[in-house]
mmCIF file of C-alpha atoms in Angstrom:
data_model
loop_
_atom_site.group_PDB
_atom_site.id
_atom_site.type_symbol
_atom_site.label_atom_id
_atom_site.label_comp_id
_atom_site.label_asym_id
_atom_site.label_seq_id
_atom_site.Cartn_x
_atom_site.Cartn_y
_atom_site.Cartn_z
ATOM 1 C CA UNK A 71 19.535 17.883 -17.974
ATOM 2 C CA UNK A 72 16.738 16.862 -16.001
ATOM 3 C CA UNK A 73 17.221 15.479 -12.820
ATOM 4 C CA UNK A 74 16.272 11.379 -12.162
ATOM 5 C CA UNK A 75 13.097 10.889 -10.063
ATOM 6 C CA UNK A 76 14.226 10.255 -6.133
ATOM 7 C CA UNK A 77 11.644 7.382 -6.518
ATOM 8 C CA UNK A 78 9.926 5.537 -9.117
ATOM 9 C CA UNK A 79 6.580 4.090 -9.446
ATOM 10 C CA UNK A 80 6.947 1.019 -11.035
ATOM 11 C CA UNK A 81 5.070 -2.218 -10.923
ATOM 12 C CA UNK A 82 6.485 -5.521 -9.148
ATOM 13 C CA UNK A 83 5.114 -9.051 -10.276
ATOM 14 C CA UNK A 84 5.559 -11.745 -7.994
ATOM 15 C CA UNK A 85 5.361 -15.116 -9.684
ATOM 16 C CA UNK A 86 1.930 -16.672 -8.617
ATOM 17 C CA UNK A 87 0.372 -13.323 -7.815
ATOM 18 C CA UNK A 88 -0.851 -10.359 -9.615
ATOM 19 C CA UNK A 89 0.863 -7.050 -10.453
ATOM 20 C CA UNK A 90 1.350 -4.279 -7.510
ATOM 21 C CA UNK A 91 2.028 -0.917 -8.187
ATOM 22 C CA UNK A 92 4.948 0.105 -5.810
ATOM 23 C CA UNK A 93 7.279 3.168 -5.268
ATOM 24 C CA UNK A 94 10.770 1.945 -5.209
ATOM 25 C CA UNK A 95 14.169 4.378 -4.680
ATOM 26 C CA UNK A 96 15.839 4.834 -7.861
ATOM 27 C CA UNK A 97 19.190 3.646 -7.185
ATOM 28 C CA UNK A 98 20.448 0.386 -7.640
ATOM 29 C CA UNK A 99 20.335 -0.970 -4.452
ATOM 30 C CA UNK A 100 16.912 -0.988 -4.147
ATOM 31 C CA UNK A 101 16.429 -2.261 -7.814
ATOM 32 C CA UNK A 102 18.561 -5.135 -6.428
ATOM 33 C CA UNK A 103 16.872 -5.793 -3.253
ATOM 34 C CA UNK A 104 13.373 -5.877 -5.236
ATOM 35 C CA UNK A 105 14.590 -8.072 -7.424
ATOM 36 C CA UNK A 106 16.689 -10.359 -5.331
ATOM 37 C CA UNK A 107 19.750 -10.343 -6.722
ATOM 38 C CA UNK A 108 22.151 -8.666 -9.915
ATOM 39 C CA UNK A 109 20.243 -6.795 -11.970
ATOM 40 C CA UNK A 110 19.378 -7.199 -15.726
ATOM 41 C CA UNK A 111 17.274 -5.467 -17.963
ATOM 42 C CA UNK A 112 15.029 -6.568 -21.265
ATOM 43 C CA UNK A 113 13.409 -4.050 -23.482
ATOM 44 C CA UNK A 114 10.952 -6.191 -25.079
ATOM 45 C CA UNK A 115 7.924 -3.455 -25.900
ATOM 46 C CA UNK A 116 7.937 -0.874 -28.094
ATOM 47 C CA UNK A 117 6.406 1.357 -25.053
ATOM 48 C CA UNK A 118 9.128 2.834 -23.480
ATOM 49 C CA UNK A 119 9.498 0.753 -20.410
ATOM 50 C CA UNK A 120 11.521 -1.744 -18.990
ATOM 51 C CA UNK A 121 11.845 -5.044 -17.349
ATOM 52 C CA UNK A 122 14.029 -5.074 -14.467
ATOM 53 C CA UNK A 123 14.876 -8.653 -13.474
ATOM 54 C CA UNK A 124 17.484 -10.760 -11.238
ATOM 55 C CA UNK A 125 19.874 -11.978 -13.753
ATOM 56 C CA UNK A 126 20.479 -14.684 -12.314
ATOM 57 C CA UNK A 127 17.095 -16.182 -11.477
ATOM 58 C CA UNK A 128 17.022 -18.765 -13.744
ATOM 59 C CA UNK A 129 20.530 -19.843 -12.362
ATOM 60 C CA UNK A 130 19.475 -19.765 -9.080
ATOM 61 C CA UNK A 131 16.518 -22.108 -9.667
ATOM 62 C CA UNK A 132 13.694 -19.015 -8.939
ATOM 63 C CA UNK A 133 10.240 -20.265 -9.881
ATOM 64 C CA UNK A 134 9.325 -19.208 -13.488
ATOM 65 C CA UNK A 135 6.581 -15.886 -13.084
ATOM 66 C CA UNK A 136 5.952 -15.178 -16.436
ATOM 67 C CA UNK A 137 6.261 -15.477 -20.216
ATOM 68 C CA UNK A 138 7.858 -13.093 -22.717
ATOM 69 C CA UNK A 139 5.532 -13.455 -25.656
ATOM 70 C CA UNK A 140 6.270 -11.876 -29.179
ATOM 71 C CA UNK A 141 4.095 -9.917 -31.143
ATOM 72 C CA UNK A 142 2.245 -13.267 -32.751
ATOM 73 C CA UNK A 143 1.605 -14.635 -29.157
ATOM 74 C CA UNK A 144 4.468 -17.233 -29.387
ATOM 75 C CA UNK A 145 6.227 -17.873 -26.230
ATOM 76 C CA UNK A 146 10.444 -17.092 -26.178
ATOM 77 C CA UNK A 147 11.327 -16.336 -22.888
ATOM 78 C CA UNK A 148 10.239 -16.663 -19.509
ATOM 79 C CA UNK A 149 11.297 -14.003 -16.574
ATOM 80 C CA UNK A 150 12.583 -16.120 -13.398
ATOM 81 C CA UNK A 151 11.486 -14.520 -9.940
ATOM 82 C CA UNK A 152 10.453 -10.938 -9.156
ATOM 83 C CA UNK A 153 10.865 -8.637 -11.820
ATOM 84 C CA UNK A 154 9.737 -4.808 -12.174
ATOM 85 C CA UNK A 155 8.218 -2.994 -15.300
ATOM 86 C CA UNK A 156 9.721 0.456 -14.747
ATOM 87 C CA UNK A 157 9.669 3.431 -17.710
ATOM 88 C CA UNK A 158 12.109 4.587 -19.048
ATOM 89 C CA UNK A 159 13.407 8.348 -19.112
ATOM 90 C CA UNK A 160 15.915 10.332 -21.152
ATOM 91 C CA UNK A 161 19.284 8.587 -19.150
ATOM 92 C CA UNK A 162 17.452 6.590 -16.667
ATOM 93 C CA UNK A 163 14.651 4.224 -15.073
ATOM 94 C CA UNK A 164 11.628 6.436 -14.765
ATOM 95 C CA UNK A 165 8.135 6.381 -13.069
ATOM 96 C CA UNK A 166 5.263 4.643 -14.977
ATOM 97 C CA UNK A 167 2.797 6.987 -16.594
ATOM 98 C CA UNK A 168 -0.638 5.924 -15.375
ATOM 99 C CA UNK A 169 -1.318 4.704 -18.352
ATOM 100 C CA UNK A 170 1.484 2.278 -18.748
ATOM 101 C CA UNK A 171 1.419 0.921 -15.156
ATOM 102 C CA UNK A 172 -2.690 -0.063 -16.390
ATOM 103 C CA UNK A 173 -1.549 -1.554 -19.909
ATOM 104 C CA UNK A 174 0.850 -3.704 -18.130
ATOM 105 C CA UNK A 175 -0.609 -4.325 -15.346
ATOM 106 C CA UNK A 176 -3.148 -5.856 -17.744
ATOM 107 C CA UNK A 177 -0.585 -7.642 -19.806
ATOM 108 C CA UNK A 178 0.695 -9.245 -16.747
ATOM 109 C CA UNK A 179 -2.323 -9.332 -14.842
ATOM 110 C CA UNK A 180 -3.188 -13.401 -14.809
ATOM 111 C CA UNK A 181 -0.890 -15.572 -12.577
ATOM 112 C CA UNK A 182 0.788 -18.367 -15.012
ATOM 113 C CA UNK A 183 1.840 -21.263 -14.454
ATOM 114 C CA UNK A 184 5.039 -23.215 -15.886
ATOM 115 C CA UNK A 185 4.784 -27.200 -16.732
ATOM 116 C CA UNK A 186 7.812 -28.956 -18.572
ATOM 117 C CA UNK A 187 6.707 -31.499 -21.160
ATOM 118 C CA UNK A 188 10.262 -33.171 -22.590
ATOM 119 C CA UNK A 189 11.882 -30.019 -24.067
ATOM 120 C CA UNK A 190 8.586 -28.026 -24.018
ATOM 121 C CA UNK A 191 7.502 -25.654 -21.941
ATOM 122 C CA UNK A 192 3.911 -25.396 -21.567
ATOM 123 C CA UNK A 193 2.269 -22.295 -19.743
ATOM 124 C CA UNK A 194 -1.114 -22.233 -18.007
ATOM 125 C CA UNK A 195 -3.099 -19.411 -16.996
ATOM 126 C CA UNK A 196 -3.390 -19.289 -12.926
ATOM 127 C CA UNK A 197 -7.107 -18.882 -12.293
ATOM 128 C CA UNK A 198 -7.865 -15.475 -9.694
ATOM 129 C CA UNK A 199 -10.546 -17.817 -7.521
ATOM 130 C CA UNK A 200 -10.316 -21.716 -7.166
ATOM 131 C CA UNK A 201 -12.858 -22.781 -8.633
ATOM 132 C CA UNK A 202 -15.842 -23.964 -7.292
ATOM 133 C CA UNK A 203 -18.001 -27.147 -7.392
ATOM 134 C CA UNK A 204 -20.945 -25.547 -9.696
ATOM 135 C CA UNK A 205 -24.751 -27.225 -8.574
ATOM 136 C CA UNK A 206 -24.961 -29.837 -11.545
ATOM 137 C CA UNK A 207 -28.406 -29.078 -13.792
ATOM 138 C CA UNK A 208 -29.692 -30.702 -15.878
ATOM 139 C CA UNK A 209 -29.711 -28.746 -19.197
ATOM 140 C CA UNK A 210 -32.956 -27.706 -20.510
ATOM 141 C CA UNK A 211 -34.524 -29.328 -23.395
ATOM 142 C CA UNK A 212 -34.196 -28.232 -26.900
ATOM 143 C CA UNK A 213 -38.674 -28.173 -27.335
ATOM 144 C CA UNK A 214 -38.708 -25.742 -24.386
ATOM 145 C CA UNK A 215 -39.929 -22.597 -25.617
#
């Protein structure tokens, strides 16, 4: 049996901010504290990694950080708080291979935001920059060539 990694590379998303690749003890305790709270965890990729989130944060009111989309784009769950993508090993939460920590960090890469129509839930893409007042000009004629 091998033995679990002392600490794990994983990825923690803050809602309103992009992914950061952090190294986090592997023990629950510091799961907890990075999370804010009880622990849950979703296994919503085929990849083997994980999504380590408070399970309470909806409960508790946290802001919404990002949305669990299935494989045709559709929307059915959103992740409340902080939340970590960690792998998974043979028994345990392992590191991120460096080419998981990328995909995801990708996935989750763009801020979004969370606006309740009625009983709709509409998301928005956070922009990186805000944007900019762009010099108006005037667009050039269609005989110009």
């Amino acid at each position: 049996m091998r033995m679990a990694e002392n600490t794990l590379s994983v990825l923690k998303i803050a809602p309103g901010q992009c992914p950061q690749q952090v190294e986090i003890d592997n023990d629950l305790k510091a799961l907890q504290q990075a999370v804010g709270g009880s622990i849950g965890a979703s296994y919503p990729f085929a990849d083997p990694v994980a999504i380590v989130y408070n399970d309470d944060g909806k409960l508790m009111g946290l802001p919404l950080n990002r949305a669990l989309r299935d494989e045709n784009g559709q929307m059915y769950d959103a992740v409340a708080g902080d939340f970590l993508v960690v792998g998974l090993g043979e028994e345990d939460f392992a590191s991120l291979t460096p080419e998981l920590a990328q995909k995801y960090e990708q996935l989750f890469h763009q801020p979004e935001a969370f606006l309740k129509l009625g009983n709709h839930l509409l998301v928005l893409p956070v922009p990186d920059e805000p944007p900019t007042e762009k010099p108006r000009t005037k667009p050039p004629a269609e005989h110009d060539r």
